[in-house]
PDB file of C-alpha atoms in Angstrom:
ATOM      1  CA  MET A1045     122.917  -8.860 -78.532  1.00 62.00           C
ATOM      2  CA  ASP A1046     120.176  -7.387 -75.949  1.00 78.00           C
ATOM      3  CA  TYR A1047     119.130  -9.208 -72.545  1.00 81.00           C
ATOM      4  CA  MET A1048     116.495  -6.184 -72.243  1.00 82.00           C
ATOM      5  CA  PRO A1049     113.467  -8.282 -73.461  1.00 83.00           C
ATOM      6  CA  MET A1050     114.772 -12.015 -71.681  1.00 85.00           C
ATOM      7  CA  ILE A1051     114.572 -10.184 -68.242  1.00 87.00           C
ATOM      8  CA  PHE A1052     111.409  -8.379 -69.214  1.00 87.00           C
ATOM      9  CA  ARG A1053     110.047 -11.649 -70.211  1.00 87.00           C
ATOM     10  CA  LEU A1054     112.168 -14.031 -67.133  1.00 88.00           C
ATOM     11  CA  SER A1055     110.924 -11.291 -64.421  1.00 90.00           C
ATOM     12  CA  LEU A1056     107.144 -11.795 -66.016  1.00 89.00           C
ATOM     13  CA  CYS A1057     107.327 -15.652 -65.938  1.00 88.00           C
ATOM     14  CA  GLY A1058     108.653 -15.442 -61.985  1.00 86.00           C
ATOM     15  CA  MET A1059     105.440 -12.923 -60.849  1.00 87.00           C
ATOM     16  CA  LEU A1060     103.621 -14.992 -62.392  1.00 85.00           C
ATOM     17  CA  GLY A1061     104.667 -18.263 -60.941  1.00 82.00           C
ATOM     18  CA  LEU A1062     104.927 -16.724 -56.955  1.00 82.00           C
ATOM     19  CA  LEU A1063     101.245 -14.911 -57.911  1.00 79.00           C
ATOM     20  CA  ALA A1064     100.049 -18.417 -58.662  1.00 77.00           C
ATOM     21  CA  SER A1065     101.147 -19.693 -56.128  1.00 74.00           C
ATOM     22  CA  CYS A1066      99.940 -17.602 -53.380  1.00 67.00           C
ATOM     23  CA  SER A1067      96.705 -18.474 -54.760  1.00 62.00           C
ATOM     24  CA  ALA A1068      97.114 -22.560 -55.364  1.00 60.00           C
ATOM     25  CA  SER A1069      96.517 -22.376 -51.112  1.00 62.00           C
ATOM     26  CA  ARG A1070      93.254 -22.875 -49.213  1.00 66.00           C
ATOM     27  CA  PRO A1071      91.842 -20.498 -46.512  1.00 63.00           C
ATOM     28  CA  HIS A1072      91.821 -22.381 -43.107  1.00 65.00           C
ATOM     29  CA  ALA A1073      89.922 -24.613 -41.128  1.00 67.00           C
ATOM     30  CA  GLY A1074      86.462 -22.456 -39.487  1.00 63.00           C
ATOM     31  CA  THR A1075      87.542 -19.288 -40.320  1.00 61.00           C
ATOM     32  CA  GLN A1076      86.058 -18.715 -44.125  1.00 70.00           C
ATOM     33  CA  GLY A1077      82.682 -15.993 -43.998  1.00 76.00           C
ATOM     34  CA  GLN A1078      84.829 -14.854 -40.731  1.00 80.00           C
ATOM     35  CA  SER A1079      86.234 -11.151 -41.019  1.00 82.00           C
ATOM     36  CA  LEU A1080      89.130 -10.920 -38.588  1.00 82.00           C
ATOM     37  CA  GLU A1081      87.968  -8.995 -36.051  1.00 86.00           C
ATOM     38  CA  GLU A1082      86.195 -12.317 -35.656  1.00 86.00           C
ATOM     39  CA  VAL A1083      88.911 -14.213 -36.663  1.00 82.00           C
ATOM     40  CA  TYR A1084      90.520 -12.370 -33.792  1.00 82.00           C
ATOM     41  CA  ALA A1085      88.546 -12.296 -31.184  1.00 86.00           C
ATOM     42  CA  GLN A1086      88.220 -15.722 -31.178  1.00 85.00           C
ATOM     43  CA  ALA A1087      91.481 -16.926 -30.925  1.00 84.00           C
ATOM     44  CA  ARG A1088      91.905 -13.841 -28.069  1.00 84.00           C
ATOM     45  CA  ARG A1089      88.970 -16.288 -26.190  1.00 85.00           C
ATOM     46  CA  GLN A1090      90.241 -19.947 -26.974  1.00 86.00           C
ATOM     47  CA  GLY A1091      94.057 -18.176 -25.253  1.00 84.00           C
ATOM     48  CA  GLY A1092      91.712 -16.788 -22.416  1.00 82.00           C
ATOM     49  CA  GLU A1093      90.290 -19.585 -21.836  1.00 84.00           C
ATOM     50  CA  ALA A1094      92.973 -22.508 -22.798  1.00 85.00           C
ATOM     51  CA  GLY A1095      95.498 -20.177 -19.991  1.00 81.00           C
ATOM     52  CA  ALA A1096      92.883 -20.319 -17.119  1.00 82.00           C
ATOM     53  CA  ALA A1097      91.899 -23.447 -17.411  1.00 83.00           C
ATOM     54  CA  ALA A1098      96.395 -24.203 -17.316  1.00 82.00           C
ATOM     55  CA  MET A1099      96.739 -23.221 -14.453  1.00 79.00           C
ATOM     56  CA  ARG A1100      93.543 -23.865 -12.528  1.00 78.00           C
ATOM     57  CA  ASP A1101      95.487 -27.927 -13.095  1.00 78.00           C
ATOM     58  CA  ASP A1102      98.271 -26.401 -12.003  1.00 76.00           C
ATOM     59  CA  LEU A1103      96.729 -24.794  -8.904  1.00 72.00           C
ATOM     60  CA  GLN A1104      95.084 -28.148  -7.748  1.00 70.00           C
ATOM     61  CA  LEU A1105      98.222 -30.199  -8.690  1.00 69.00           C
ATOM     62  CA  GLN A1106      99.987 -28.069  -6.080  1.00 68.00           C
ATOM     63  CA  GLY A1107      97.224 -28.241  -3.906  1.00 61.00           C
ATOM     64  CA  THR A1108      97.034 -24.823  -3.120  1.00 59.00           C
ATOM     65  CA  LEU A1109      93.177 -24.251  -4.884  1.00 56.00           C
ATOM     66  CA  GLY A1110      91.687 -21.225  -2.817  1.00 56.00           C
ATOM     67  CA  TYR A1111      94.147 -20.935  -0.464  1.00 53.00           C
ATOM     68  CA  VAL A1112      94.340 -17.406   0.458  1.00 50.00           C
ATOM     69  CA  ARG A1113      97.674 -16.716   1.451  1.00 57.00           C
ATOM     70  CA  PRO A1114      97.768 -14.271   5.260  1.00 62.00           C
ATOM     71  CA  HIS A1115      99.085 -11.138   5.786  1.00 64.00           C
ATOM     72  CA  VAL A1116     102.665 -11.241   5.458  1.00 61.00           C
ATOM     73  CA  PRO A1117     105.340  -9.468   7.767  1.00 65.00           C
ATOM     74  CA  VAL A1118     107.301  -6.753   5.898  1.00 72.00           C
ATOM     75  CA  ARG A1119     110.930  -5.431   6.131  1.00 77.00           C
ATOM     76  CA  THR A1120     111.072  -1.921   5.572  1.00 83.00           C
ATOM     77  CA  PRO A1121     114.704  -0.744   5.599  1.00 88.00           C
ATOM     78  CA  PRO A1122     116.434   1.685   6.672  1.00 92.00           C
ATOM     79  CA  HIS A1123     116.262   5.779   4.263  1.00 92.00           C
ATOM     80  CA  VAL A1124     120.195   6.193   3.933  1.00 94.00           C
ATOM     81  CA  MET A1125     121.033   9.907   1.983  1.00 95.00           C
ATOM     82  CA  ARG A1126     124.404  10.355   0.738  1.00 95.00           C
ATOM     83  CA  VAL A1127     126.400  13.447   1.661  1.00 95.00           C
ATOM     84  CA  TRP A1128     128.653  14.195  -0.225  1.00 95.00           C
ATOM     85  CA  ILE A1129     131.511  15.847   2.002  1.00 95.00           C
ATOM     86  CA  PRO A1130     133.959  18.366  -0.383  1.00 95.00           C
ATOM     87  CA  PRO A1131     137.843  18.178  -0.052  1.00 96.00           C
ATOM     88  CA  PHE A1132     138.893  21.055   2.202  1.00 94.00           C
ATOM     89  CA  ALA A1133     141.808  22.113   4.926  1.00 95.00           C
ATOM     90  CA  ASP A1134     141.909  21.712   8.636  1.00 94.00           C
ATOM     91  CA  ALA A1135     143.213  23.389  11.110  1.00 95.00           C
ATOM     92  CA  GLU A1136     146.945  21.761  10.946  1.00 96.00           C
ATOM     93  CA  GLN A1137     146.199  22.700   7.124  1.00 94.00           C
ATOM     94  CA  ASN A1138     146.101  18.984   6.567  1.00 95.00           C
ATOM     95  CA  LEU A1139     143.687  18.176   3.203  1.00 95.00           C
ATOM     96  CA  VAL A1140     141.015  16.024   3.876  1.00 94.00           C
ATOM     97  CA  GLN A1141     139.950  14.308   0.688  1.00 95.00           C
ATOM     98  CA  GLY A1142     136.140  14.760  -0.639  1.00 94.00           C
ATOM     99  CA  HIS A1143     134.095  11.914   0.452  1.00 94.00           C
ATOM    100  CA  TRP A1144     131.067  10.414   1.371  1.00 95.00           C
ATOM    101  CA  VAL A1145     129.248  10.308   4.371  1.00 96.00           C
ATOM    102  CA  HIS A1146     126.349   7.391   4.494  1.00 95.00           C
ATOM    103  CA  VAL A1147     123.632   9.210   6.727  1.00 95.00           C
ATOM    104  CA  VAL A1148     120.413   6.968   8.862  1.00 95.00           C
ATOM    105  CA  ILE A1149     117.843   8.708   8.384  1.00 93.00           C
ATOM    106  CA  ALA A1150     115.126   5.692   9.655  1.00 91.00           C
ATOM    107  CA  ASP A1151     115.328   3.153  10.954  1.00 91.00           C
ATOM    108  CA  GLU A1152     115.118   0.074   9.189  1.00 91.00           C
ATOM    109  CA  GLY A1153     111.372  -1.581  10.795  1.00 86.00           C
ATOM    110  CA  TRP A1154     108.762  -4.053  10.618  1.00 80.00           C
ATOM    111  CA  THR A1155     105.124  -3.585   8.803  1.00 71.00           C
ATOM    112  CA  VAL A1156     103.233  -6.735  10.483  1.00 65.00           C
ATOM    113  CA  GLY A1157      99.121  -6.543  10.492  1.00 55.00           C
ATOM    114  CA  GLN A1158      98.336  -4.415   7.236  1.00 50.00           C
ATOM    115  CA  GLN A1159      98.758  -5.162   3.068  1.00 51.00           C
ATOM    116  CA  ALA A1160     102.271  -3.000   2.359  1.00 47.00           C
ATOM    117  CA  SER A1161     102.736  -2.683  -2.130  1.00 53.00           C
ATOM    118  CA  PRO A1162     106.321  -3.484  -2.301  1.00 54.00           C
ATOM    119  CA  VAL A1163     106.570   0.601  -3.368  1.00 53.00           C
ATOM    120  CA  THR A1164     105.325   2.405   0.062  1.00 53.00           C
ATOM    121  CA  ALA A1165     107.573  -0.617   1.530  1.00 51.00           C
ATOM    122  CA  LEU A1166     111.007   0.327  -0.554  1.00 55.00           C
ATOM    123  CA  LEU A1167     109.665   4.424   0.736  1.00 55.00           C
ATOM    124  CA  PRO A1168     110.459   6.193   3.751  1.00 55.00           C
ATOM    125  CA  TYR A1169     108.316   6.391   6.644  1.00 53.00           C
ATOM    126  CA  THR A1170     107.392   9.486   8.290  1.00 54.00           C
ATOM    127  CA  THR A1171     106.496   8.928  11.943  1.00 54.00           C
ATOM    128  CA  ALA A1172     104.674  12.285  13.541  1.00 51.00           C
ATOM    129  CA  PRO A1173     104.865  13.284  17.670  1.00 50.00           C
ATOM    130  CA  THR A1174     102.723  11.141  19.002  1.00 53.00           C
ATOM    131  CA  ALA A1175     102.792  12.833  22.381  1.00 51.00           C
ATOM    132  CA  THR A1176     102.840  16.597  23.336  1.00 53.00           C
ATOM    133  CA  PRO A1177     106.850  17.904  24.358  1.00 52.00           C
ATOM    134  CA  VAL A1178     107.352  17.839  28.061  1.00 52.00           C
ATOM    135  CA  PRO A1179     109.348  21.426  28.724  1.00 55.00           C
ATOM    136  CA  ALA A1180     112.519  20.627  30.552  1.00 56.00           C
ATOM    137  CA  GLY A1181     112.412  20.826  34.297  1.00 54.00           C
ATOM    138  CA  GLY A1182     108.981  20.138  33.984  1.00 50.00           C
ATOM    139  CA  GLY A1183     108.610  16.604  34.608  1.00 48.00           C
ATOM    140  CA  ARG A1184     106.967  15.023  37.950  1.00 51.00           C
ATOM    141  CA  ARG A1185     107.719  15.344  41.558  1.00 46.00           C
TER     142      ARG A1185
END
């Protein structure tokens, strides 16, 4: 018995049924006669307006609409450098195992009165000398 014609007929009926079901669906209301770009722009515009309105309503409920936060002091962390000490034998021929030493390069501090981004608060700061060094023994008499 040859099943190929029967399989072909069943697959053809299935494809025709799928095509008929797709053609029976109606387009969304309000989008007839508009291109895809126009529909996308309209949906994006409505979404942005709805998001702004929701944020405005939430801020009004909290009582913070129009509130500008003053400069907040930022605590800058210390700049710590890890230094690897390789294993070595000391003067008494004792083996000193290799280890890390953590050295503070710049102390922590406060940044007050200026607006700093979180990234710059994490970077190490460098201080330029403000006074000229006085030679040893050349102080006041």
